[in-house]
Coordinates of C-alpha atoms and ligand atoms in Angstrom, one line a residue:
M19 CA -102.5 215.1 -1.2
R20 CA -103.6 217.5 1.6
A21 CA -101.4 217.4 4.7
L22 CA -101.0 219.5 8.0
T23 CA -98.0 221.4 7.6
W24 CA -95.6 223.6 10.0
Q25 CA -95.4 227.1 8.6
G26 CA -93.6 228.9 11.5
K27 CA -93.7 229.3 15.4
R28 CA -97.6 229.0 16.3
S29 CA -98.6 228.7 12.6
V30 CA -99.9 225.6 11.0
S31 CA -101.9 225.0 7.9
V32 CA -103.3 222.3 5.6
E33 CA -101.4 222.5 2.3
E34 CA -101.4 220.6 -0.9
V35 CA -98.2 218.6 -1.1
P36 CA -96.8 215.4 -3.5
D37 CA -98.0 212.1 -2.4
P38 CA -95.6 210.0 -0.5
I39 CA -94.3 207.0 -2.7
I40 CA -92.5 203.8 -2.0
Q41 CA -88.6 204.6 -1.7
E42 CA -87.3 201.4 0.0
P43 CA -88.5 197.8 -0.5
T44 CA -89.5 197.7 3.1
D45 CA -91.8 200.8 2.9
A46 CA -95.7 200.6 2.8
I47 CA -98.1 203.5 1.9
I48 CA -100.9 204.1 4.1
K49 CA -104.2 205.7 3.4
I50 CA -104.9 207.5 6.8
T51 CA -108.5 207.2 8.1
S52 CA -107.7 208.7 11.7
T53 CA -105.0 210.6 13.4
A54 CA -104.7 212.1 16.8
I55 CA -103.0 215.4 17.8
C56 CA -100.4 214.7 20.7
G57 CA -99.6 216.9 23.6
S58 CA -96.1 216.6 22.2
D59 CA -97.0 218.4 18.9
L60 CA -97.6 221.4 21.1
H61 CA -93.9 221.4 21.7
L62 CA -93.4 221.8 17.8
Y63 CA -96.0 224.4 17.6
E64 CA -93.7 226.5 20.3
V65 CA -90.5 225.8 21.9
L66 CA -89.0 223.1 19.2
G67 CA -89.9 225.6 16.3
P68 CA -86.0 226.1 15.9
Y69 CA -85.9 222.4 14.6
M70 CA -88.8 222.5 12.3
S71 CA -88.5 223.8 8.6
K72 CA -91.4 225.3 6.9
G73 CA -93.7 222.8 5.1
D74 CA -92.9 219.9 7.3
I75 CA -95.7 217.5 8.0
L76 CA -96.9 216.9 11.4
G77 CA -98.5 214.0 13.3
H78 CA -97.3 210.6 14.8
E79 CA -100.6 209.0 15.8
P80 CA -102.1 207.6 12.7
M81 CA -104.1 204.6 11.7
G82 CA -105.5 203.7 8.2
I83 CA -105.6 201.1 5.4
V84 CA -102.5 199.9 3.6
Q85 CA -102.7 201.1 0.2
E86 CA -99.3 199.8 -1.3
V87 CA -96.4 197.7 0.0
G88 CA -92.8 197.5 -1.3
S89 CA -91.5 194.3 -2.8
A90 CA -89.8 193.1 0.7
V91 CA -93.1 193.5 2.8
T92 CA -94.3 190.0 3.5
N93 CA -96.4 190.9 6.9
L94 CA -98.8 193.3 5.3
R95 CA -101.4 193.3 2.6
V96 CA -103.1 196.1 0.6
G97 CA -106.3 196.6 2.5
D98 CA -105.2 195.7 5.8
R99 CA -106.1 198.0 8.7
V100 CA -103.2 199.0 10.7
V101 CA -102.2 201.6 13.7
I102 CA -98.7 203.0 13.2
P103 CA -96.6 203.4 16.3
F104 CA -95.1 206.9 16.5
N105 CA -91.3 205.2 16.6
I106 CA -89.8 204.0 13.6
A107 CA -87.6 200.7 14.3
C108 CA -86.0 198.4 12.2
G109 CA -86.8 195.1 14.2
T110 CA -83.3 193.7 13.7
C111 CA -80.7 195.6 15.5
L112 CA -79.6 195.1 19.2
M113 CA -81.9 197.6 20.7
C114 CA -85.1 196.6 19.0
S115 CA -83.8 192.8 19.9
L116 CA -83.9 194.1 23.5
N117 CA -87.4 195.7 23.2
L118 CA -85.9 199.0 23.3
Q119 CA -87.2 200.2 19.9
S120 CA -87.3 204.1 21.0
Q121 CA -83.2 203.5 20.6
C122 CA -83.3 201.6 17.2
E123 CA -79.6 201.8 16.1
T124 CA -80.7 201.6 12.5
T125 CA -82.9 204.7 12.6
Q126 CA -81.1 206.5 15.5
V127 CA -80.5 210.1 14.8
R128 CA -76.8 210.1 15.7
E129 CA -76.0 213.4 14.6
K130 CA -78.3 214.9 17.3
G131 CA -77.3 212.3 19.7
L132 CA -81.0 211.3 20.1
G133 CA -83.0 208.0 19.6
A134 CA -84.9 206.4 16.9
R135 CA -86.9 208.6 14.2
I136 CA -90.3 209.5 14.9
F137 CA -93.0 210.5 12.2
G138 CA -93.6 214.3 12.0
Y139 CA -91.3 215.2 14.9
S140 CA -88.6 217.6 13.8
E141 CA -84.9 217.3 12.7
L142 CA -84.2 215.9 16.1
Y143 CA -86.1 212.9 15.1
G144 CA -85.2 212.8 11.5
S145 CA -87.4 215.3 9.6
V146 CA -89.9 212.2 8.8
P147 CA -92.9 213.4 7.2
G148 CA -95.8 212.8 9.5
G149 CA -99.2 211.4 9.7
Q150 CA -101.6 214.3 9.8
A151 CA -102.0 213.7 6.1
E152 CA -103.9 211.8 3.7
Y153 CA -101.2 209.4 2.9
L154 CA -98.3 208.3 4.8
R155 CA -95.0 206.5 4.0
V156 CA -94.0 203.9 6.5
P157 CA -90.4 202.7 6.5
F158 CA -89.8 199.0 8.0
A159 CA -93.4 198.5 7.4
D160 CA -93.0 194.5 8.4
Y161 CA -92.0 195.6 12.0
G162 CA -93.8 198.9 13.1
P163 CA -97.4 198.6 12.0
F164 CA -99.8 196.2 13.7
K165 CA -103.0 195.0 12.2
V166 CA -106.4 195.5 14.0
G167 CA -110.0 194.1 13.5
Q168 CA -112.3 195.5 10.9
D169 CA -115.3 195.7 13.2
L170 CA -114.8 198.5 15.9
P171 CA -114.5 202.2 14.8
D172 CA -111.2 203.8 14.5
V173 CA -111.3 205.6 18.0
R174 CA -111.2 201.9 19.7
Y175 CA -107.8 201.5 18.3
L176 CA -106.0 205.0 17.5
Y177 CA -104.8 205.6 20.9
L178 CA -102.5 202.6 20.7
S179 CA -100.3 204.6 18.2
D180 CA -98.7 206.4 21.3
I181 CA -100.9 207.9 24.2
V182 CA -102.0 204.2 25.6
P183 CA -98.8 202.5 25.6
T184 CA -96.9 205.9 26.8
A185 CA -99.1 205.8 29.8
W186 CA -99.0 202.1 30.3
Q187 CA -95.1 202.2 30.1
G188 CA -95.0 205.1 32.6
V189 CA -97.0 203.2 35.1
Q190 CA -94.8 200.1 34.8
Y191 CA -91.7 202.1 35.3
A192 CA -93.2 203.8 38.4
D193 CA -93.2 200.1 39.7
V194 CA -95.9 200.7 42.2
P195 CA -96.1 197.9 44.9
D196 CA -99.3 195.6 44.9
G197 CA -102.1 197.5 46.5
G198 CA -100.0 200.9 46.6
T199 CA -100.8 204.3 46.1
L200 CA -99.8 206.3 42.7
A201 CA -100.1 210.0 42.1
V202 CA -100.5 211.2 38.5
F203 CA -99.3 214.8 38.0
G204 CA -101.4 215.9 35.0
L205 CA -104.7 214.7 33.5
G206 CA -104.2 215.4 29.9
P207 CA -104.6 212.5 27.6
V208 CA -101.3 210.7 28.9
G209 CA -102.3 211.4 32.7
Q210 CA -105.9 210.0 32.1
F211 CA -104.6 206.9 30.7
A212 CA -101.8 206.6 33.2
A213 CA -104.4 207.1 35.9
R214 CA -106.8 204.5 34.4
A215 CA -104.1 201.9 33.8
G216 CA -103.4 202.2 37.8
V217 CA -107.1 201.8 38.7
H218 CA -107.0 198.8 36.3
L219 CA -104.0 197.4 38.0
G220 CA -105.7 197.9 41.5
Y221 CA -103.7 200.7 42.8
R222 CA -105.1 203.6 44.7
V223 CA -104.6 206.6 42.2
I224 CA -104.5 210.1 43.1
G225 CA -104.8 212.7 40.0
I226 CA -103.3 216.2 40.4
E227 CA -104.7 218.6 37.8
P228 CA -105.8 222.3 37.7
V229 CA -108.5 221.9 35.1
P230 CA -111.7 221.0 36.7
E231 CA -113.2 219.1 33.7
R232 CA -110.1 216.9 33.4
R233 CA -110.4 216.1 37.3
A234 CA -114.2 215.2 36.7
M235 CA -113.1 212.9 33.7
A236 CA -110.7 210.9 36.1
E237 CA -113.2 211.0 38.8
R238 CA -115.8 208.9 36.5
H239 CA -113.1 206.4 36.3
G240 CA -112.3 205.7 40.0
V241 CA -109.5 208.1 40.6
E242 CA -109.3 210.5 43.4
T243 CA -108.2 214.0 42.4
L244 CA -106.7 217.1 43.7
D245 CA -106.3 220.7 42.3
Y246 CA -102.7 221.8 42.1
S247 CA -101.3 224.1 44.8
D248 CA -98.1 225.0 46.5
T249 CA -99.2 222.8 49.3
I250 CA -99.6 219.6 47.3
G251 CA -97.0 217.7 49.1
D252 CA -98.7 218.1 52.5
E253 CA -102.2 217.6 50.6
L254 CA -100.7 214.1 49.4
R255 CA -99.1 213.3 52.7
E256 CA -102.4 213.8 54.5
M257 CA -104.1 211.4 52.3
T258 CA -101.5 208.8 52.7
E259 CA -100.9 208.5 56.5
G260 CA -98.2 211.0 56.2
R261 CA -95.8 208.9 54.1
G262 CA -96.7 210.3 50.6
P263 CA -97.6 208.1 47.6
N264 CA -95.5 205.2 46.7
S265 CA -94.8 206.3 43.3
V266 CA -95.5 209.1 40.9
V267 CA -96.0 209.6 37.2
E268 CA -95.4 213.2 35.8
A269 CA -97.6 213.5 32.9
V270 CA -97.3 217.3 32.8
G271 CA -94.8 217.7 30.3
M272 CA -91.8 219.5 29.0
E273 CA -92.8 223.3 29.0
A274 CA -93.9 222.9 32.7
Ligands
NAD316 N1 -92.7 209.8 25.5 C1 -93.8 209.7 25.0 O1 -94.0 208.8 24.3 C2 -95.0 210.7 24.9 C3 -96.1 210.5 24.5 C4 -97.2 211.3 24.6 C5 -97.0 212.7 25.3 N2 -95.7 212.6 25.7 C6 -95.4 214.0 26.8 O2 -96.4 213.8 27.9 C7 -97.0 215.1 28.1 C8 -98.4 215.2 28.6 O3 -98.9 215.1 27.2 P1 -100.6 215.2 27.2 O4 -100.9 215.0 25.8 O5 -101.3 214.5 28.1 O6 -100.5 216.9 27.4 P2 -101.6 217.6 27.8 O7 -100.9 219.3 27.8 O8 -102.9 217.7 27.2 O9 -101.7 217.7 29.6 C9 -101.0 218.1 30.6 C10 -101.9 218.4 31.8 O10 -100.9 219.0 32.7 C11 -101.8 219.8 33.5 N3 -100.8 220.5 34.4 C12 -100.2 221.9 34.1 N4 -99.6 222.3 34.9 C13 -99.6 221.4 36.2 C14 -99.1 221.3 37.4 N5 -98.4 222.2 37.9 N6 -99.8 220.1 38.3 C15 -100.6 219.2 37.7 N7 -100.9 219.3 36.4 C16 -100.6 220.3 35.6 C17 -102.4 220.7 32.3 O11 -103.5 221.5 32.8 C18 -102.8 219.4 31.4 O12 -104.2 219.0 31.5 C19 -96.4 216.2 27.3 O13 -95.1 216.8 27.5 C20 -96.1 215.2 25.9 O14 -95.1 215.5 25.1 C21 -94.7 211.8 25.6
ZN317 ZN1 -97.4 211.5 20.8
ZN318 ZN1 -83.7 198.5 15.3

């Protein structure tokens, strides 16, 4: 199959690689129909390079059609259309039972002191081949992948793999009071969805972002916006009776 591979700092390329195969009875093989690029992939391209190896397959935001299932998989059938969450979790350990799947005790990368494995995300997260490829091996396939309808195009579902739930969870953790004001720093994909989640939940949302096109996109969805500047704190207080927003989501990212 063909797959997008890491070749070195700031260097990726599509290469011919072996097809994935079922290795455990709980695996499934997915034929990928769509896959997104995450803001997090930029870290691999650059600062997390030391944790990558030449040839690693990237990608953790895929969806597709079930191609093959292991003998222990009962929830999925060949032909099902599925979205694959980026975390790999077992579904049966203590952390999974607490809905803390990113800390799954079965797939956790203990030698690095980190959480659950993630598709296509360096040795820090288990060096698992990723989904920017024609086929993907999915461990614990009964638990992670979720089935979606057949009617709507991929783009209506794909963002459920990471960016929508990430943004939604960020807004939940921000714990905005009813009718309160939420500031969202950064209006990339995560910030756009966080801001729209805030509007959807009835909050006043102020997005802070230096790129005008990204501010304009948020404004089309009911978000007030500001350019980033050194006086951003004062500007936010001015807009909120001198108090500042009730809650803040930081969606700029690691390098910043
Ligand atoms: N934990 C998760 O599950 C998860 C999932 C997806 C993304 N992420 C992380 O979230 C972050 C954002 O992801 P993204 O895909 O939206 O990335 P992105 O790079 O597209 O968006 C970041 C935005 O921040 C803006 N920005 C830069 N400096 C700023 C400043 N000083 N003030 C305000 N805005 C500023 C940039 O112009 C850009 O639009 C990344 O670090 C990514 O790794 C985490
Ligand atoms: Zn991601
Ligand atoms: Zn688990």
